[in-house]
PDB file of C-alpha atoms and ligand atoms in Angstrom:
ATOM      1  CA  VAL F   1     -10.618  -9.734   6.506  1.00  0.00           C
ATOM      2  CA  THR F   2      -7.154  -8.576   6.113  1.00  0.00           C
ATOM      3  CA  LEU F   3      -8.747  -6.567   3.054  1.00  0.00           C
ATOM      4  CA  LEU F   4     -10.965  -5.381   5.473  1.00  0.00           C
ATOM      5  CA  ASN F   5      -8.013  -3.844   7.553  1.00  0.00           C
ATOM      6  CA  ALA F   6      -6.396  -2.228   4.630  1.00  0.00           C
ATOM      7  CA  SER F   7      -6.116   1.330   5.307  1.00  0.00           C
ATOM      8  CA  VAL F   8      -9.088   3.271   2.695  1.00  0.00           C
ATOM      9  CA  ALA F   9      -8.669   6.175   1.793  1.00  0.00           C
ATOM     10  CA  SER F  10     -10.539   8.284  -0.760  1.00  0.00           C
ATOM     11  CA  HIS F  11      -9.394  11.339  -2.585  1.00  0.00           C
ATOM     12  CA  TRP F  12      -8.385  12.994  -6.118  1.00  0.00           C
ATOM     13  CA  TRP F  13      -5.453  11.254  -7.412  1.00  0.00           C
ATOM     14  CA  LEU F  14      -2.943  12.545  -9.793  1.00  0.00           C
ATOM     15  CA  LEU F  15      -0.734  10.054 -10.931  1.00  0.00           C
ATOM     16  CA  ASN F  16      -4.037   8.350 -11.773  1.00  0.00           C
ATOM     17  CA  ILE F  17      -2.405   4.962 -13.383  1.00  0.00           C
ATOM     18  CA  PHE F  18      -3.149   3.426 -10.296  1.00  0.00           C
ATOM     19  CA  PHE F  19      -7.060   4.235 -10.077  1.00  0.00           C
ATOM     20  CA  PHE F  20      -8.656   1.820 -10.730  1.00  0.00           C
ATOM     21  CA  LEU F  21      -6.225  -1.168  -8.775  1.00  0.00           C
ATOM     22  CA  PHE F  22      -7.189  -0.474  -5.563  1.00  0.00           C
ATOM     23  CA  ILE F  23     -10.930  -0.496  -5.457  1.00  0.00           C
ATOM     24  CA  ASN F  24     -11.510  -3.943  -6.565  1.00  0.00           C
ATOM     25  CA  PHE F  25     -12.309  -5.593  -2.881  1.00  0.00           C
ATOM     26  CA  PHE F  26     -15.858  -2.562  -3.160  1.00  0.00           C
ATOM     27  CA  PRO F  27     -18.509  -4.219  -4.191  1.00  0.00           C
ATOM     28  CA  SER F  28     -19.076  -2.737  -7.819  1.00  0.00           C
ATOM     29  CA  SER F  29     -22.372  -0.546  -7.966  1.00  0.00           C
ATOM     30  CA  SER F  30     -22.085  -1.740 -11.739  1.00  0.00           C
ATOM     31  CA  GLY F  31     -22.662  -5.388 -11.168  1.00  0.00           C
ATOM     32  CA  SER F  32     -20.790  -7.920 -12.702  1.00  0.00           C
ATOM     33  CA  ARG F  33     -18.629  -5.532 -15.180  1.00  0.00           C
ATOM     34  CA  PRO F  34     -15.132  -6.402 -14.632  1.00  0.00           C
ATOM     35  CA  ARG F  35     -13.162  -3.509 -12.590  1.00  0.00           C
ATOM     36  CA  ASP F  36      -9.892  -5.285 -14.046  1.00  0.00           C
ATOM     37  CA  CYS F  37      -7.847  -7.855 -16.007  1.00  0.00           C
ATOM     38  CA  SER F  38      -8.366  -9.671 -13.133  1.00  0.00           C
ATOM     39  CA  ASP F  39     -11.956  -9.546 -13.324  1.00  0.00           C
ATOM     40  CA  ILE F  40     -12.095 -10.090 -16.965  1.00  0.00           C
ATOM     41  CA  TYR F  41      -9.655 -13.438 -16.756  1.00  0.00           C
ATOM     42  CA  ALA F  42     -11.824 -14.367 -13.967  1.00  0.00           C
ATOM     43  CA  SER F  43     -14.697 -14.694 -16.863  1.00  0.00           C
ATOM     44  CA  GLY F  44     -13.180 -16.349 -18.833  1.00  0.00           C
ATOM     45  CA  GLN F  45     -11.032 -14.666 -20.732  1.00  0.00           C
ATOM     46  CA  ARG F  46      -7.412 -16.057 -22.212  1.00  0.00           C
ATOM     47  CA  GLU F  47      -6.502 -14.149 -24.819  1.00  0.00           C
ATOM     48  CA  ASP F  48      -4.194 -11.104 -24.684  1.00  0.00           C
ATOM     49  CA  GLY F  49      -5.718  -7.842 -26.047  1.00  0.00           C
ATOM     50  CA  ILE F  50      -7.625  -4.689 -24.867  1.00  0.00           C
ATOM     51  CA  TYR F  51     -10.360  -5.018 -22.825  1.00  0.00           C
ATOM     52  CA  SER F  52     -12.942  -2.405 -21.472  1.00  0.00           C
ATOM     53  CA  VAL F  53     -12.521  -1.976 -17.408  1.00  0.00           C
ATOM     54  CA  PHE F  54     -15.724  -0.160 -15.060  1.00  0.00           C
ATOM     55  CA  PRO F  55     -14.363   1.322 -11.993  1.00  0.00           C
ATOM     56  CA  THR F  56     -16.547   1.500  -9.621  1.00  0.00           C
ATOM     57  CA  HIS F  57     -16.158   5.044  -9.540  1.00  0.00           C
ATOM     58  CA  LEU F  58     -15.767   5.113 -13.605  1.00  0.00           C
ATOM     59  CA  PRO F  59     -18.712   3.384 -14.956  1.00  0.00           C
ATOM     60  CA  THR F  60     -17.895   4.587 -18.423  1.00  0.00           C
ATOM     61  CA  GLY F  61     -15.387   2.666 -18.076  1.00  0.00           C
ATOM     62  CA  PHE F  62     -12.118   2.692 -20.213  1.00  0.00           C
ATOM     63  CA  GLN F  63      -9.720   0.648 -22.031  1.00  0.00           C
ATOM     64  CA  VAL F  64      -6.744  -1.386 -20.578  1.00  0.00           C
ATOM     65  CA  TYR F  65      -4.570  -3.725 -22.404  1.00  0.00           C
ATOM     66  CA  CYS F  66      -4.669  -7.388 -19.956  1.00  0.00           C
ATOM     67  CA  ASP F  67      -1.698 -10.212 -20.375  1.00  0.00           C
ATOM     68  CA  MET F  68      -3.937 -13.122 -19.636  1.00  0.00           C
ATOM     69  CA  THR F  69      -1.232 -14.850 -20.562  1.00  0.00           C
ATOM     70  CA  THR F  70       1.680 -14.638 -18.204  1.00  0.00           C
ATOM     71  CA  ASP F  71       2.301 -16.802 -14.842  1.00  0.00           C
ATOM     72  CA  GLY F  72      -1.403 -17.367 -14.598  1.00  0.00           C
ATOM     73  CA  GLY F  73      -2.442 -13.871 -16.014  1.00  0.00           C
ATOM     74  CA  GLY F  74      -5.053 -11.517 -15.034  1.00  0.00           C
ATOM     75  CA  TRP F  75      -2.339  -8.780 -15.516  1.00  0.00           C
ATOM     76  CA  THR F  76      -3.787  -5.385 -16.742  1.00  0.00           C
ATOM     77  CA  VAL F  77      -0.320  -3.589 -18.354  1.00  0.00           C
ATOM     78  CA  ILE F  78       0.676   0.178 -16.244  1.00  0.00           C
ATOM     79  CA  GLN F  79       3.613   0.594 -18.317  1.00  0.00           C
ATOM     80  CA  ARG F  80       5.007  -0.606 -21.660  1.00  0.00           C
ATOM     81  CA  ARG F  81       8.162   0.320 -23.723  1.00  0.00           C
ATOM     82  CA  GLU F  82       9.524  -1.458 -26.763  1.00  0.00           C
ATOM     83  CA  ASP F  83       9.653   0.585 -29.544  1.00  0.00           C
ATOM     84  CA  GLY F  84      11.232   4.031 -28.873  1.00  0.00           C
ATOM     85  CA  SER F  85       8.544   5.315 -30.261  1.00  0.00           C
ATOM     86  CA  VAL F  86       6.674   7.836 -27.495  1.00  0.00           C
ATOM     87  CA  ASN F  87       8.646  10.327 -26.019  1.00  0.00           C
ATOM     88  CA  PHE F  88       8.829   9.793 -21.810  1.00  0.00           C
ATOM     89  CA  PHE F  89      10.487  12.223 -20.737  1.00  0.00           C
ATOM     90  CA  ARG F  90       7.331  14.059 -19.894  1.00  0.00           C
ATOM     91  CA  GLY F  91       6.032  16.024 -16.440  1.00  0.00           C
ATOM     92  CA  TRP F  92       3.899  15.291 -13.216  1.00  0.00           C
ATOM     93  CA  ASP F  93       0.355  16.509 -15.310  1.00  0.00           C
ATOM     94  CA  SER F  94       1.645  13.976 -18.254  1.00  0.00           C
ATOM     95  CA  TYR F  95       2.086  11.291 -16.316  1.00  0.00           C
ATOM     96  CA  ARG F  96      -0.894  11.696 -14.257  1.00  0.00           C
ATOM     97  CA  GLU F  97      -2.857  11.442 -17.804  1.00  0.00           C
ATOM     98  CA  GLY F  98      -1.295   9.270 -19.115  1.00  0.00           C
ATOM     99  CA  PHE F  99       0.353   8.979 -22.842  1.00  0.00           C
ATOM    100  CA  GLY F 100       0.733   6.649 -25.481  1.00  0.00           C
ATOM    101  CA  LYS F 101      -1.378   4.110 -26.845  1.00  0.00           C
ATOM    102  CA  ILE F 102      -2.132   0.879 -25.052  1.00  0.00           C
ATOM    103  CA  THR F 103      -1.489  -1.198 -27.513  1.00  0.00           C
ATOM    104  CA  GLY F 104       2.144   0.262 -27.877  1.00  0.00           C
ATOM    105  CA  GLU F 105       4.180   2.217 -26.091  1.00  0.00           C
ATOM    106  CA  HIS F 106       2.198   3.916 -23.078  1.00  0.00           C
ATOM    107  CA  TRP F 107       1.847   5.263 -19.670  1.00  0.00           C
ATOM    108  CA  LEU F 108      -1.354   4.454 -18.382  1.00  0.00           C
ATOM    109  CA  GLY F 109      -2.856   7.181 -16.534  1.00  0.00           C
ATOM    110  CA  LYS F 110      -6.221   8.652 -16.060  1.00  0.00           C
ATOM    111  CA  SER F 111      -7.771  11.356 -14.243  1.00  0.00           C
ATOM    112  CA  LYS F 112     -10.072  10.555 -11.888  1.00  0.00           C
ATOM    113  CA  SER F 113     -10.847  10.220  -8.267  1.00  0.00           C
ATOM    114  CA  HIS F 114     -11.298   7.055  -6.452  1.00  0.00           C
ATOM    115  CA  GLU F 115     -11.421   5.200  -3.394  1.00  0.00           C
ATOM    116  CA  TYR F 116      -8.705   2.846  -3.112  1.00  0.00           C
ATOM    117  CA  LEU F 117      -7.829   0.057  -0.743  1.00  0.00           C
ATOM    118  CA  ALA F 118      -3.887  -2.261  -1.597  1.00  0.00           C
ATOM    119  CA  ASN F 119      -3.253  -5.151  -2.348  1.00  0.00           C
ATOM    120  CA  TYR F 120      -1.710  -5.708  -5.503  1.00  0.00           C
ATOM    121  CA  GLU F 121       0.565  -7.557  -6.793  1.00  0.00           C
ATOM    122  CA  LEU F 122       3.925  -6.195  -9.678  1.00  0.00           C
ATOM    123  CA  ARG F 123       5.310  -7.692 -12.092  1.00  0.00           C
ATOM    124  CA  VAL F 124       7.706  -6.556 -14.357  1.00  0.00           C
ATOM    125  CA  ASP F 125       9.427  -8.420 -17.811  1.00  0.00           C
ATOM    126  CA  LEU F 126      12.182  -7.315 -19.861  1.00  0.00           C
ATOM    127  CA  GLU F 127      13.497  -8.138 -22.766  1.00  0.00           C
ATOM    128  CA  ASP F 128      17.122  -7.028 -24.326  1.00  0.00           C
ATOM    129  CA  PHE F 129      18.386  -7.047 -27.591  1.00  0.00           C
ATOM    130  CA  GLU F 130      19.452 -10.748 -27.906  1.00  0.00           C
ATOM    131  CA  ASN F 131      16.105 -11.588 -26.721  1.00  0.00           C
ATOM    132  CA  SER F 132      17.130 -12.947 -24.065  1.00  0.00           C
ATOM    133  CA  THR F 133      14.148 -12.071 -21.241  1.00  0.00           C
ATOM    134  CA  ALA F 134      14.047 -11.680 -17.322  1.00  0.00           C
ATOM    135  CA  PHE F 135      11.541 -10.910 -15.121  1.00  0.00           C
ATOM    136  CA  ALA F 136      10.942  -8.891 -11.612  1.00  0.00           C
ATOM    137  CA  GLN F 137       7.989  -9.732  -9.125  1.00  0.00           C
ATOM    138  CA  TYR F 138       6.580  -8.454  -6.061  1.00  0.00           C
ATOM    139  CA  GLY F 139       3.691  -9.771  -4.275  1.00  0.00           C
ATOM    140  CA  THR F 140       3.294  -6.378  -2.651  1.00  0.00           C
ATOM    141  CA  PHE F 141       2.555  -3.474  -4.991  1.00  0.00           C
ATOM    142  CA  GLY F 142       0.849   0.540  -4.123  1.00  0.00           C
ATOM    143  CA  VAL F 143       1.150   3.887  -4.279  1.00  0.00           C
ATOM    144  CA  GLY F 144       0.295   6.195  -2.113  1.00  0.00           C
ATOM    145  CA  LEU F 145      -1.356   3.580  -0.025  1.00  0.00           C
ATOM    146  CA  PHE F 146      -0.914   5.185   3.188  1.00  0.00           C
ATOM    147  CA  SER F 147      -0.983   8.961   1.835  1.00  0.00           C
ATOM    148  CA  VAL F 148      -4.403  11.172   3.300  1.00  0.00           C
ATOM    149  CA  ASN F 149      -3.334  13.393   0.550  1.00  0.00           C
ATOM    150  CA  PRO F 150      -1.640  10.851  -2.471  1.00  0.00           C
ATOM    151  CA  ASP F 151      -1.531  13.568  -4.353  1.00  0.00           C
ATOM    152  CA  ASP F 152       0.413  16.160  -1.904  1.00  0.00           C
ATOM    153  CA  ASP F 153       2.443  13.274  -1.020  1.00  0.00           C
ATOM    154  CA  GLY F 154       4.074  12.597  -4.093  1.00  0.00           C
ATOM    155  CA  TYR F 155       2.291   8.744  -4.535  1.00  0.00           C
ATOM    156  CA  PRO F 156       5.224   7.375  -2.384  1.00  0.00           C
ATOM    157  CA  LEU F 157       5.853   3.714  -3.308  1.00  0.00           C
ATOM    158  CA  THR F 158       5.101   1.007  -1.250  1.00  0.00           C
ATOM    159  CA  ILE F 159       6.834  -2.616  -2.586  1.00  0.00           C
ATOM    160  CA  ALA F 160       8.218  -5.696  -1.442  1.00  0.00           C
ATOM    161  CA  ASP F 161       8.438  -9.746  -1.877  1.00  0.00           C
ATOM    162  CA  TYR F 162      11.004  -9.727  -4.476  1.00  0.00           C
ATOM    163  CA  SER F 163      11.414 -12.884  -6.695  1.00  0.00           C
ATOM    164  CA  GLY F 164      11.837 -13.810 -10.502  1.00  0.00           C
ATOM    165  CA  THR F 165      15.412 -14.182 -12.507  1.00  0.00           C
ATOM    166  CA  ALA F 166      16.033 -10.340 -13.431  1.00  0.00           C
ATOM    167  CA  GLY F 167      16.768  -9.765  -9.695  1.00  0.00           C
ATOM    168  CA  ASP F 168      15.555  -6.933  -7.841  1.00  0.00           C
ATOM    169  CA  SER F 169      16.298  -3.553  -8.816  1.00  0.00           C
ATOM    170  CA  LEU F 170      13.032  -1.971  -7.344  1.00  0.00           C
ATOM    171  CA  LEU F 171      12.834  -2.419  -3.347  1.00  0.00           C
ATOM    172  CA  LYS F 172      15.709   0.639  -2.765  1.00  0.00           C
ATOM    173  CA  HIS F 173      12.802   2.533  -4.065  1.00  0.00           C
ATOM    174  CA  ASN F 174      10.265   1.392  -1.511  1.00  0.00           C
ATOM    175  CA  GLY F 175       8.951   4.557   0.295  1.00  0.00           C
ATOM    176  CA  MET F 176       9.956   7.270  -2.470  1.00  0.00           C
ATOM    177  CA  LYS F 177       7.916   9.733  -4.010  1.00  0.00           C
ATOM    178  CA  PHE F 178       7.839  10.570  -7.750  1.00  0.00           C
ATOM    179  CA  THR F 179       9.746  12.188  -9.242  1.00  0.00           C
ATOM    180  CA  THR F 180       9.087  13.895 -12.443  1.00  0.00           C
ATOM    181  CA  LYS F 181      11.218  16.984 -14.519  1.00  0.00           C
ATOM    182  CA  ASP F 182       8.809  19.407 -13.217  1.00  0.00           C
ATOM    183  CA  GLN F 183       8.426  18.154  -9.688  1.00  0.00           C
ATOM    184  CA  ASP F 184      11.293  16.958  -7.965  1.00  0.00           C
ATOM    185  CA  ASN F 185      10.407  14.998  -5.163  1.00  0.00           C
ATOM    186  CA  ASP F 186      13.679  12.615  -4.947  1.00  0.00           C
ATOM    187  CA  HIS F 187      16.641  12.775  -2.060  1.00  0.00           C
ATOM    188  CA  SER F 188      18.857  13.920  -4.477  1.00  0.00           C
ATOM    189  CA  GLU F 189      20.275  18.193  -4.600  1.00  0.00           C
ATOM    190  CA  ASN F 190      19.517  17.444  -8.371  1.00  0.00           C
ATOM    191  CA  ASN F 191      16.155  16.368 -10.294  1.00  0.00           C
ATOM    192  CA  CYS F 192      16.822  13.011 -10.877  1.00  0.00           C
ATOM    193  CA  ALA F 193      14.537  12.605 -13.495  1.00  0.00           C
ATOM    194  CA  SER F 194      15.990  14.869 -15.139  1.00  0.00           C
ATOM    195  CA  PHE F 195      19.483  13.865 -14.671  1.00  0.00           C
ATOM    196  CA  TYR F 196      18.124  10.240 -16.316  1.00  0.00           C
ATOM    197  CA  HIS F 197      15.839  11.517 -18.731  1.00  0.00           C
ATOM    198  CA  GLY F 198      12.714   9.271 -17.173  1.00  0.00           C
ATOM    199  CA  ALA F 199       9.982   9.674 -14.303  1.00  0.00           C
ATOM    200  CA  TRP F 200      10.316   7.363 -11.457  1.00  0.00           C
ATOM    201  CA  TRP F 201      10.053   6.941  -7.585  1.00  0.00           C
ATOM    202  CA  TYR F 202      13.625   8.333  -7.450  1.00  0.00           C
ATOM    203  CA  ARG F 203      15.382   8.557  -3.984  1.00  0.00           C
ATOM    204  CA  ASN F 204      19.440   9.213  -4.986  1.00  0.00           C
ATOM    205  CA  CYS F 205      18.533   8.667  -7.684  1.00  0.00           C
ATOM    206  CA  HIS F 206      17.926   4.883  -8.889  1.00  0.00           C
ATOM    207  CA  THR F 207      18.648   1.341  -9.704  1.00  0.00           C
ATOM    208  CA  SER F 208      15.878   0.650 -12.079  1.00  0.00           C
ATOM    209  CA  ASN F 209      15.102   3.765 -14.584  1.00  0.00           C
ATOM    210  CA  LEU F 210      11.776   1.863 -16.886  1.00  0.00           C
ATOM    211  CA  ASN F 211      10.550   5.138 -18.699  1.00  0.00           C
ATOM    212  CA  GLY F 212      14.525   6.312 -19.223  1.00  0.00           C
ATOM    213  CA  GLN F 213      15.580   7.422 -22.877  1.00  0.00           C
ATOM    214  CA  TYR F 214      15.663   4.504 -25.099  1.00  0.00           C
ATOM    215  CA  LEU F 215      19.136   3.817 -26.605  1.00  0.00           C
ATOM    216  CA  ARG F 216      19.199   1.394 -27.762  1.00  0.00           C
ATOM    217  CA  GLY F 217      21.682  -0.903 -25.530  1.00  0.00           C
ATOM    218  CA  GLN F 218      24.580  -0.782 -24.460  1.00  0.00           C
ATOM    219  CA  HIS F 219      25.425   3.450 -24.703  1.00  0.00           C
ATOM    220  CA  THR F 220      28.131   5.279 -23.676  1.00  0.00           C
ATOM    221  CA  SER F 221      25.605   7.882 -21.430  1.00  0.00           C
ATOM    222  CA  TYR F 222      25.407   6.992 -17.447  1.00  0.00           C
ATOM    223  CA  ALA F 223      21.887   5.422 -16.470  1.00  0.00           C
ATOM    224  CA  ASP F 224      19.990   8.049 -18.333  1.00  0.00           C
ATOM    225  CA  GLY F 225      18.974   4.827 -20.862  1.00  0.00           C
ATOM    226  CA  ILE F 226      15.686   1.946 -19.883  1.00  0.00           C
ATOM    227  CA  GLU F 227      17.855   0.715 -17.177  1.00  0.00           C
ATOM    228  CA  TRP F 228      17.074  -2.391 -14.885  1.00  0.00           C
ATOM    229  CA  SER F 229      20.475  -2.455 -13.090  1.00  0.00           C
ATOM    230  CA  SER F 230      20.574  -5.836 -11.203  1.00  0.00           C
ATOM    231  CA  TRP F 231      20.029  -7.380 -14.842  1.00  0.00           C
ATOM    232  CA  THR F 232      21.539  -5.196 -17.362  1.00  0.00           C
ATOM    233  CA  GLY F 233      23.380  -2.528 -15.188  1.00  0.00           C
ATOM    234  CA  TRP F 234      23.443   1.527 -16.179  1.00  0.00           C
ATOM    235  CA  GLN F 235      24.690   1.770 -19.090  1.00  0.00           C
ATOM    236  CA  TYR F 236      22.608  -0.406 -21.554  1.00  0.00           C
ATOM    237  CA  SER F 237      18.940   0.476 -22.146  1.00  0.00           C
ATOM    238  CA  LEU F 238      16.641  -2.589 -23.029  1.00  0.00           C
ATOM    239  CA  LYS F 239      13.925  -3.456 -26.100  1.00  0.00           C
ATOM    240  CA  PHE F 240      11.697  -4.156 -24.067  1.00  0.00           C
ATOM    241  CA  THR F 241       9.675  -3.644 -21.083  1.00  0.00           C
ATOM    242  CA  GLU F 242       6.190  -3.769 -19.310  1.00  0.00           C
ATOM    243  CA  MET F 243       5.056  -3.567 -16.033  1.00  0.00           C
ATOM    244  CA  LYS F 244       1.768  -5.252 -14.408  1.00  0.00           C
ATOM    245  CA  ILE F 245      -0.609  -5.334 -12.028  1.00  0.00           C
ATOM    246  CA  ARG F 246      -3.399  -7.852 -10.096  1.00  0.00           C
ATOM    247  CA  PRO F 247      -4.614  -8.651  -7.026  1.00  0.00           C
ATOM    248  CA  THR F 248      -2.924 -10.700  -4.914  1.00  0.00           C
ATOM    249  CA  ARG F 249      -4.165 -13.997  -5.159  1.00  0.00           C
ATOM    250  CA  GLU F 250      -4.721 -15.785  -1.086  1.00  0.00           C
ATOM    251  CA  GLU F 251      -4.886 -19.336  -2.633  1.00  0.00           C
ATOM    252  CA  ASN F 252      -1.225 -18.520  -3.858  1.00  0.00           C
ATOM    253  CA  LYS F 253       0.176 -17.289  -1.175  1.00  0.00           C
TER     254      LYS F 253
HETATM  255  C1  NAG V 301      15.533 -11.087 -31.960  1.00  0.00           C
HETATM  256  O1  NAG V 301      13.670 -11.751 -32.135  1.00  0.00           O
HETATM  257  C2  NAG V 301      13.640 -11.373 -33.904  1.00  0.00           C
HETATM  258  C3  NAG V 301      12.070 -11.531 -33.611  1.00  0.00           C
HETATM  259  O2  NAG V 301      11.626 -12.524 -33.405  1.00  0.00           O
HETATM  260  C4  NAG V 301      14.500 -11.727 -35.028  1.00  0.00           C
HETATM  261  O3  NAG V 301      13.904 -11.162 -35.968  1.00  0.00           O
HETATM  262  C5  NAG V 301      15.902 -11.394 -34.340  1.00  0.00           C
HETATM  263  O4  NAG V 301      16.477 -11.439 -35.234  1.00  0.00           O
HETATM  264  C6  NAG V 301      16.536 -11.842 -33.021  1.00  0.00           C
HETATM  265  N1  NAG V 301      17.456 -11.259 -32.776  1.00  0.00           N
HETATM  266  C7  NAG V 301      18.394 -12.169 -32.152  1.00  0.00           C
HETATM  267  C8  NAG V 301      19.478 -11.567 -31.557  1.00  0.00           C
HETATM  268  O5  NAG V 301      18.195 -13.188 -31.979  1.00  0.00           O
HETATM  269 CA1   CA V 302      15.449  16.328  -6.138  1.00  0.00          CA
END
């Protein structure tokens, strides 16, 4: 019932990493083909790896990396950092299209259109160079949920309901638009993406910067690495990060 009450919009996206997230509650025109990793998990798959998904608006499908083992599995990975092999200091178009390798560092993105609803949760897994791990989970996650045209609107972040071990470093970004070095939507007189060498839902400017530079642990520069400030501050660039999403499971509430 809550699904039916959620807002619905239809349009072309720019930040299409999220393009398949929101259609999960629409009847699929392609039968039982999985629309995301959660569907694949429900069909019995339990191994991490690459799978094809077929969002309603994109019947030809595409590949994503599914985390089938963390906290009940069914997670569709939308971002990964692990070795600095991919340049994440990119512009708006690149974050729209996506880049990197699904098996390695990447930002999932496709230029696709879709209708969407929002009922997803986000999990952020982190690891430092001592191999310590922590996570942050958010029961509510969406981008452009209340925008008639999220493209024009800058894909504002909706984030709520933190739990985890890494501390919250994202709630202060709630409501912020996405900023890249070539598209300044932040609240700073500068461009936060340019200033901190990343791309994020910057305010003025950030408590997290997971698309920052791969600086490998402690660094003398300020806040321009892969930071999750509540865990490792603003001068420690993490070894590994993974952002992943799945539909909210009502039975978990
Ligand atoms: C972290 O894990 C890697 C891979 O298992 C290992 O090679 C390395 O020695 C570990 N580092 C520390 C500081 O424990
Ligand atoms: Ca600015």
